[in-house]
Amino acid sequence: MPVAKWNGAVLAKSDRFEEVEGNVYFPPDSLNREHFKPSATHTQCPWKGEASYYSVEVDGKTNADAAWFYPAPKPKAANIQGYVAFWKGVTVER
């Protein structure tokens, strides 16, 4: 079961996930929401659409824009709508 961790905290854990381009996308209900803060950052992917970001906060430390998701992806990426993936030092163990 994939588990996303940063700074000693579990950010997400689920046996339901999607893998796209080597990234594990966790379903929204698997997130420990107390660690997530909305970000104003957005990026574009040619085939997935516009990504939105969260900053992750644990024990007073912030990892800016360490998580991303597609709230309204393009049709080819519909399977990851709302699912969250990580980078910037967040580890995903299986």
mmCIF file of N, CA and C in Angstrom:
data_model
loop_
_atom_site.group_PDB
_atom_site.id
_atom_site.type_symbol
_atom_site.label_atom_id
_atom_site.label_comp_id
_atom_site.label_asym_id
_atom_site.label_seq_id
_atom_site.Cartn_x
_atom_site.Cartn_y
_atom_site.Cartn_z
ATOM 1 N N MET A 1 0.845 -1.178 0.000
ATOM 2 C CA MET A 1 0.000 0.000 0.000
ATOM 3 C C MET A 1 0.890 1.240 0.000
ATOM 4 N N PRO A 2 0.749 2.109 -0.984
ATOM 5 C CA PRO A 2 1.563 3.320 -1.025
ATOM 6 C C PRO A 2 1.284 4.267 0.154
ATOM 7 N N VAL A 3 2.368 4.849 0.654
ATOM 8 C CA VAL A 3 2.310 5.814 1.748
ATOM 9 C C VAL A 3 3.204 6.991 1.376
ATOM 10 N N ALA A 4 2.674 8.211 1.474
ATOM 11 C CA ALA A 4 3.459 9.422 1.222
ATOM 12 C C ALA A 4 3.834 10.026 2.573
ATOM 13 N N LYS A 5 5.148 10.320 2.750
ATOM 14 C CA LYS A 5 5.634 10.859 4.018
ATOM 15 C C LYS A 5 6.548 12.048 3.779
ATOM 16 N N TRP A 6 6.500 12.958 4.737
ATOM 17 C CA TRP A 6 7.444 14.083 4.739
ATOM 18 C C TRP A 6 7.639 14.558 6.164
ATOM 19 N N ASN A 7 8.879 14.802 6.525
ATOM 20 C CA ASN A 7 9.234 15.335 7.840
ATOM 21 C C ASN A 7 8.641 14.479 8.965
ATOM 22 N N GLY A 8 8.622 13.163 8.752
ATOM 23 C CA GLY A 8 8.153 12.233 9.766
ATOM 24 C C GLY A 8 6.652 12.029 9.842
ATOM 25 N N ALA A 9 5.891 12.705 8.998
ATOM 26 C CA ALA A 9 4.425 12.589 9.037
ATOM 27 C C ALA A 9 3.898 11.847 7.810
ATOM 28 N N VAL A 10 2.845 11.079 8.021
ATOM 29 C CA VAL A 10 2.146 10.429 6.909
ATOM 30 C C VAL A 10 1.194 11.449 6.301
ATOM 31 N N LEU A 11 1.397 11.751 5.017
ATOM 32 C CA LEU A 11 0.551 12.711 4.308
ATOM 33 C C LEU A 11 -0.631 12.031 3.632
ATOM 34 N N ALA A 12 -0.406 10.818 3.132
ATOM 35 C CA ALA A 12 -1.456 10.063 2.443
ATOM 36 C C ALA A 12 -1.118 8.584 2.485
ATOM 37 N N LYS A 13 -2.163 7.774 2.515
ATOM 38 C CA LYS A 13 -1.984 6.316 2.542
ATOM 39 C C LYS A 13 -3.233 5.685 1.956
ATOM 40 N N SER A 14 -3.051 4.804 0.963
ATOM 41 C CA SER A 14 -4.216 4.176 0.346
ATOM 42 C C SER A 14 -3.816 2.978 -0.505
ATOM 43 N N ASP A 15 -4.693 1.987 -0.528
ATOM 44 C CA ASP A 15 -4.484 0.873 -1.449
ATOM 45 C C ASP A 15 -5.167 1.151 -2.792
ATOM 46 N N ARG A 16 -5.874 2.279 -2.875
ATOM 47 C CA ARG A 16 -6.449 2.745 -4.140
ATOM 48 C C ARG A 16 -5.602 3.920 -4.608
ATOM 49 N N PHE A 17 -5.067 3.820 -5.802
ATOM 50 C CA PHE A 17 -4.238 4.889 -6.341
ATOM 51 C C PHE A 17 -4.156 4.737 -7.846
ATOM 52 N N GLU A 18 -3.661 5.778 -8.492
ATOM 53 C CA GLU A 18 -3.398 5.745 -9.928
ATOM 54 C C GLU A 18 -1.921 6.074 -10.118
ATOM 55 N N GLU A 19 -1.302 5.440 -11.076
ATOM 56 C CA GLU A 19 0.092 5.758 -11.387
ATOM 57 C C GLU A 19 0.161 6.324 -12.797
ATOM 58 N N VAL A 20 0.720 7.523 -12.910
ATOM 59 C CA VAL A 20 0.843 8.210 -14.197
ATOM 60 C C VAL A 20 2.245 8.788 -14.288
ATOM 61 N N GLU A 21 2.937 8.457 -15.355
ATOM 62 C CA GLU A 21 4.282 8.967 -15.607
ATOM 63 C C GLU A 21 5.214 8.764 -14.405
ATOM 64 N N GLY A 22 5.081 7.616 -13.743
ATOM 65 C CA GLY A 22 5.935 7.283 -12.612
ATOM 66 C C GLY A 22 5.539 7.916 -11.290
ATOM 67 N N ASN A 23 4.460 8.691 -11.282
ATOM 68 C CA ASN A 23 3.984 9.326 -10.051
ATOM 69 C C ASN A 23 2.755 8.598 -9.520
ATOM 70 N N VAL A 24 2.736 8.386 -8.203
ATOM 71 C CA VAL A 24 1.575 7.794 -7.551
ATOM 72 C C VAL A 24 0.614 8.925 -7.194
ATOM 73 N N TYR A 25 -0.627 8.812 -7.649
ATOM 74 C CA TYR A 25 -1.682 9.778 -7.342
ATOM 75 C C TYR A 25 -2.625 9.139 -6.319
ATOM 76 N N PHE A 26 -2.740 9.792 -5.160
ATOM 77 C CA PHE A 26 -3.572 9.301 -4.071
ATOM 78 C C PHE A 26 -4.976 9.893 -4.149
ATOM 79 N N PRO A 27 -6.008 9.102 -3.815
ATOM 80 C CA PRO A 27 -7.363 9.645 -3.830
ATOM 81 C C PRO A 27 -7.534 10.713 -2.739
ATOM 82 N N PRO A 28 -8.413 11.678 -2.974
ATOM 83 C CA PRO A 28 -8.573 12.778 -2.021
ATOM 84 C C PRO A 28 -8.915 12.331 -0.601
ATOM 85 N N ASP A 29 -9.683 11.256 -0.460
ATOM 86 C CA ASP A 29 -10.081 10.816 0.882
ATOM 87 C C ASP A 29 -8.957 10.118 1.647
ATOM 88 N N SER A 30 -7.794 9.945 1.013
ATOM 89 C CA SER A 30 -6.666 9.298 1.694
ATOM 90 C C SER A 30 -5.700 10.310 2.320
ATOM 91 N N LEU A 31 -5.951 11.599 2.118
ATOM 92 C CA LEU A 31 -5.045 12.636 2.612
ATOM 93 C C LEU A 31 -5.286 12.941 4.080
ATOM 94 N N ASN A 32 -4.208 13.187 4.810
ATOM 95 C CA ASN A 32 -4.300 13.725 6.162
ATOM 96 C C ASN A 32 -4.356 15.239 6.002
ATOM 97 N N ARG A 33 -5.554 15.755 5.872
ATOM 98 C CA ARG A 33 -5.797 17.141 5.465
ATOM 99 C C ARG A 33 -5.164 18.196 6.361
ATOM 100 N N GLU A 34 -4.883 17.863 7.600
ATOM 101 C CA GLU A 34 -4.304 18.871 8.490
ATOM 102 C C GLU A 34 -2.924 19.327 8.019
ATOM 103 N N HIS A 35 -2.305 18.572 7.123
ATOM 104 C CA HIS A 35 -0.967 18.923 6.620
ATOM 105 C C HIS A 35 -0.988 19.700 5.300
ATOM 106 N N PHE A 36 -2.176 19.957 4.744
ATOM 107 C CA PHE A 36 -2.279 20.561 3.416
ATOM 108 C C PHE A 36 -2.829 21.983 3.485
ATOM 109 N N LYS A 37 -2.142 22.890 2.795
ATOM 110 C CA LYS A 37 -2.578 24.278 2.689
ATOM 111 C C LYS A 37 -2.673 24.634 1.213
ATOM 112 N N PRO A 38 -3.781 25.227 0.771
ATOM 113 C CA PRO A 38 -3.913 25.600 -0.644
ATOM 114 C C PRO A 38 -2.804 26.558 -1.080
ATOM 115 N N SER A 39 -2.404 26.431 -2.310
ATOM 116 C CA SER A 39 -1.392 27.296 -2.911
ATOM 117 C C SER A 39 -2.010 28.026 -4.101
ATOM 118 N N ALA A 40 -1.469 29.167 -4.422
ATOM 119 C CA ALA A 40 -1.937 29.918 -5.597
ATOM 120 C C ALA A 40 -1.245 29.461 -6.876
ATOM 121 N N THR A 41 -0.337 28.498 -6.767
ATOM 122 C CA THR A 41 0.428 28.026 -7.926
ATOM 123 C C THR A 41 -0.422 27.150 -8.840
ATOM 124 N N HIS A 42 -0.260 27.357 -10.140
ATOM 125 C CA HIS A 42 -0.901 26.534 -11.174
ATOM 126 C C HIS A 42 0.109 26.321 -12.295
ATOM 127 N N THR A 43 0.083 25.143 -12.885
ATOM 128 C CA THR A 43 0.916 24.851 -14.054
ATOM 129 C C THR A 43 0.046 24.158 -15.101
ATOM 130 N N GLN A 44 0.569 24.077 -16.311
ATOM 131 C CA GLN A 44 -0.153 23.448 -17.411
ATOM 132 C C GLN A 44 0.583 22.213 -17.895
ATOM 133 N N CYS A 45 -0.161 21.163 -18.152
ATOM 134 C CA CYS A 45 0.356 19.961 -18.813
ATOM 135 C C CYS A 45 -0.395 19.834 -20.129
ATOM 136 N N PRO A 46 0.319 19.580 -21.230
ATOM 137 C CA PRO A 46 -0.346 19.518 -22.529
ATOM 138 C C PRO A 46 -1.466 18.477 -22.615
ATOM 139 N N TRP A 47 -1.321 17.347 -21.915
ATOM 140 C CA TRP A 47 -2.350 16.320 -22.050
ATOM 141 C C TRP A 47 -3.203 16.131 -20.800
ATOM 142 N N LYS A 48 -2.752 16.614 -19.635
ATOM 143 C CA LYS A 48 -3.551 16.462 -18.419
ATOM 144 C C LYS A 48 -4.358 17.720 -18.093
ATOM 145 N N GLY A 49 -3.873 18.882 -18.485
ATOM 146 C CA GLY A 49 -4.588 20.123 -18.209
ATOM 147 C C GLY A 49 -3.907 20.959 -17.145
ATOM 148 N N GLU A 50 -4.704 21.766 -16.426
ATOM 149 C CA GLU A 50 -4.151 22.670 -15.423
ATOM 150 C C GLU A 50 -4.056 21.987 -14.059
ATOM 151 N N ALA A 51 -2.852 22.038 -13.487
ATOM 152 C CA ALA A 51 -2.614 21.485 -12.152
ATOM 153 C C ALA A 51 -2.709 22.593 -11.118
ATOM 154 N N SER A 52 -3.253 22.238 -9.968
ATOM 155 C CA SER A 52 -3.265 23.108 -8.796
ATOM 156 C C SER A 52 -2.355 22.469 -7.752
ATOM 157 N N TYR A 53 -1.933 23.272 -6.771
ATOM 158 C CA TYR A 53 -0.949 22.795 -5.801
ATOM 159 C C TYR A 53 -1.383 23.010 -4.361
ATOM 160 N N TYR A 54 -0.791 22.198 -3.497
ATOM 161 C CA TYR A 54 -0.860 22.381 -2.048
ATOM 162 C C TYR A 54 0.559 22.534 -1.531
ATOM 163 N N SER A 55 0.721 23.340 -0.501
ATOM 164 C CA SER A 55 1.947 23.305 0.279
ATOM 165 C C SER A 55 1.680 22.351 1.438
ATOM 166 N N VAL A 56 2.737 21.688 1.888
ATOM 167 C CA VAL A 56 2.618 20.714 2.963
ATOM 168 C C VAL A 56 3.258 21.310 4.213
ATOM 169 N N GLU A 57 2.569 21.192 5.343
ATOM 170 C CA GLU A 57 3.087 21.717 6.605
ATOM 171 C C GLU A 57 3.112 20.611 7.656
ATOM 172 N N VAL A 58 4.285 20.450 8.278
ATOM 173 C CA VAL A 58 4.454 19.463 9.340
ATOM 174 C C VAL A 58 5.367 20.067 10.397
ATOM 175 N N ASP A 59 4.920 20.050 11.645
ATOM 176 C CA ASP A 59 5.721 20.534 12.779
ATOM 177 C C ASP A 59 6.325 21.912 12.533
ATOM 178 N N GLY A 60 5.527 22.809 11.987
ATOM 179 C CA GLY A 60 5.979 24.180 11.769
ATOM 180 C C GLY A 60 6.854 24.389 10.552
ATOM 181 N N LYS A 61 7.127 23.332 9.802
ATOM 182 C CA LYS A 61 7.928 23.450 8.578
ATOM 183 C C LYS A 61 7.010 23.351 7.368
ATOM 184 N N THR A 62 7.328 24.154 6.345
ATOM 185 C CA THR A 62 6.511 24.184 5.131
ATOM 186 C C THR A 62 7.323 23.720 3.933
ATOM 187 N N ASN A 63 6.733 22.847 3.142
ATOM 188 C CA ASN A 63 7.297 22.399 1.874
ATOM 189 C C ASN A 63 6.361 22.967 0.799
ATOM 190 N N ALA A 64 6.751 24.128 0.255
ATOM 191 C CA ALA A 64 5.886 24.860 -0.672
ATOM 192 C C ALA A 64 5.628 24.080 -1.954
ATOM 193 N N ASP A 65 4.362 24.007 -2.329
ATOM 194 C CA ASP A 65 3.938 23.385 -3.590
ATOM 195 C C ASP A 65 4.435 21.946 -3.741
ATOM 196 N N ALA A 66 4.466 21.199 -2.653
ATOM 197 C CA ALA A 66 4.989 19.831 -2.675
ATOM 198 C C ALA A 66 3.976 18.804 -3.174
ATOM 199 N N ALA A 67 2.724 19.203 -3.325
ATOM 200 C CA ALA A 67 1.684 18.293 -3.799
ATOM 201 C C ALA A 67 0.892 18.971 -4.908
ATOM 202 N N TRP A 68 0.485 18.181 -5.892
ATOM 203 C CA TRP A 68 -0.308 18.753 -6.987
ATOM 204 C C TRP A 68 -1.461 17.831 -7.344
ATOM 205 N N PHE A 69 -2.463 18.426 -7.987
ATOM 206 C CA PHE A 69 -3.632 17.667 -8.410
ATOM 207 C C PHE A 69 -4.285 18.380 -9.593
ATOM 208 N N TYR A 70 -5.146 17.656 -10.264
ATOM 209 C CA TYR A 70 -5.874 18.188 -11.416
ATOM 210 C C TYR A 70 -7.362 18.233 -11.074
ATOM 211 N N PRO A 71 -7.886 19.407 -10.724
ATOM 212 C CA PRO A 71 -9.307 19.484 -10.352
ATOM 213 C C PRO A 71 -10.254 19.242 -11.525
ATOM 214 N N ALA A 72 -9.835 19.575 -12.735
ATOM 215 C CA ALA A 72 -10.670 19.382 -13.928
ATOM 216 C C ALA A 72 -9.761 18.978 -15.088
ATOM 217 N N PRO A 73 -9.243 17.740 -15.047
ATOM 218 C CA PRO A 73 -8.294 17.331 -16.089
ATOM 219 C C PRO A 73 -8.945 17.160 -17.457
ATOM 220 N N LYS A 74 -8.086 17.116 -18.456
ATOM 221 C CA LYS A 74 -8.549 16.814 -19.808
ATOM 222 C C LYS A 74 -9.025 15.355 -19.838
ATOM 223 N N PRO A 75 -9.836 14.989 -20.837
ATOM 224 C CA PRO A 75 -10.431 13.649 -20.870
ATOM 225 C C PRO A 75 -9.444 12.486 -20.727
ATOM 226 N N LYS A 76 -8.264 12.588 -21.315
ATOM 227 C CA LYS A 76 -7.300 11.482 -21.238
ATOM 228 C C LYS A 76 -6.776 11.250 -19.821
ATOM 229 N N ALA A 77 -6.950 12.229 -18.950
ATOM 230 C CA ALA A 77 -6.466 12.112 -17.570
ATOM 231 C C ALA A 77 -7.614 12.083 -16.565
ATOM 232 N N ALA A 78 -8.806 11.763 -17.015
ATOM 233 C CA ALA A 78 -9.985 11.780 -16.139
ATOM 234 C C ALA A 78 -9.821 10.874 -14.920
ATOM 235 N N ASN A 79 -9.021 9.815 -15.040
ATOM 236 C CA ASN A 79 -8.843 8.875 -13.934
ATOM 237 C C ASN A 79 -8.109 9.475 -12.733
ATOM 238 N N ILE A 80 -7.460 10.636 -12.897
ATOM 239 C CA ILE A 80 -6.749 11.245 -11.774
ATOM 240 C C ILE A 80 -7.427 12.523 -11.272
ATOM 241 N N GLN A 81 -8.648 12.765 -11.677
ATOM 242 C CA GLN A 81 -9.345 13.977 -11.229
ATOM 243 C C GLN A 81 -9.384 14.029 -9.703
ATOM 244 N N GLY A 82 -8.811 15.089 -9.137
ATOM 245 C CA GLY A 82 -8.803 15.285 -7.698
ATOM 246 C C GLY A 82 -7.755 14.493 -6.945
ATOM 247 N N TYR A 83 -7.123 13.536 -7.594
ATOM 248 C CA TYR A 83 -6.087 12.724 -6.947
ATOM 249 C C TYR A 83 -4.821 13.563 -6.771
ATOM 250 N N VAL A 84 -4.045 13.273 -5.733
ATOM 251 C CA VAL A 84 -2.900 14.101 -5.364
ATOM 252 C C VAL A 84 -1.589 13.320 -5.490
ATOM 253 N N ALA A 85 -0.600 13.970 -6.117
ATOM 254 C CA ALA A 85 0.740 13.407 -6.252
ATOM 255 C C ALA A 85 1.731 14.335 -5.540
ATOM 256 N N PHE A 86 2.943 13.832 -5.325
ATOM 257 C CA PHE A 86 3.929 14.552 -4.514
ATOM 258 C C PHE A 86 5.293 14.618 -5.181
ATOM 259 N N TRP A 87 6.082 15.597 -4.731
ATOM 260 C CA TRP A 87 7.481 15.744 -5.125
ATOM 261 C C TRP A 87 8.171 16.589 -4.060
ATOM 262 N N LYS A 88 9.321 17.181 -4.369
ATOM 263 C CA LYS A 88 10.053 18.080 -3.458
ATOM 264 C C LYS A 88 10.384 17.425 -2.121
ATOM 265 N N GLY A 89 10.897 16.200 -2.178
ATOM 266 C CA GLY A 89 11.358 15.559 -0.964
ATOM 267 C C GLY A 89 10.326 14.709 -0.240
ATOM 268 N N VAL A 90 9.084 14.720 -0.715
ATOM 269 C CA VAL A 90 8.079 13.814 -0.150
ATOM 270 C C VAL A 90 8.378 12.430 -0.680
ATOM 271 N N THR A 91 8.495 11.450 0.220
ATOM 272 C CA THR A 91 8.774 10.083 -0.218
ATOM 273 C C THR A 91 7.481 9.297 -0.335
ATOM 274 N N VAL A 92 7.418 8.460 -1.353
ATOM 275 C CA VAL A 92 6.289 7.561 -1.525
ATOM 276 C C VAL A 92 6.830 6.142 -1.456
ATOM 277 N N GLU A 93 6.426 5.444 -0.404
ATOM 278 C CA GLU A 93 6.867 4.053 -0.193
ATOM 279 C C GLU A 93 5.736 3.121 -0.572
ATOM 280 N N ARG A 94 6.124 1.938 -1.054
ATOM 281 C CA ARG A 94 5.115 0.932 -1.407
ATOM 282 C C ARG A 94 5.317 -0.319 -0.584
#
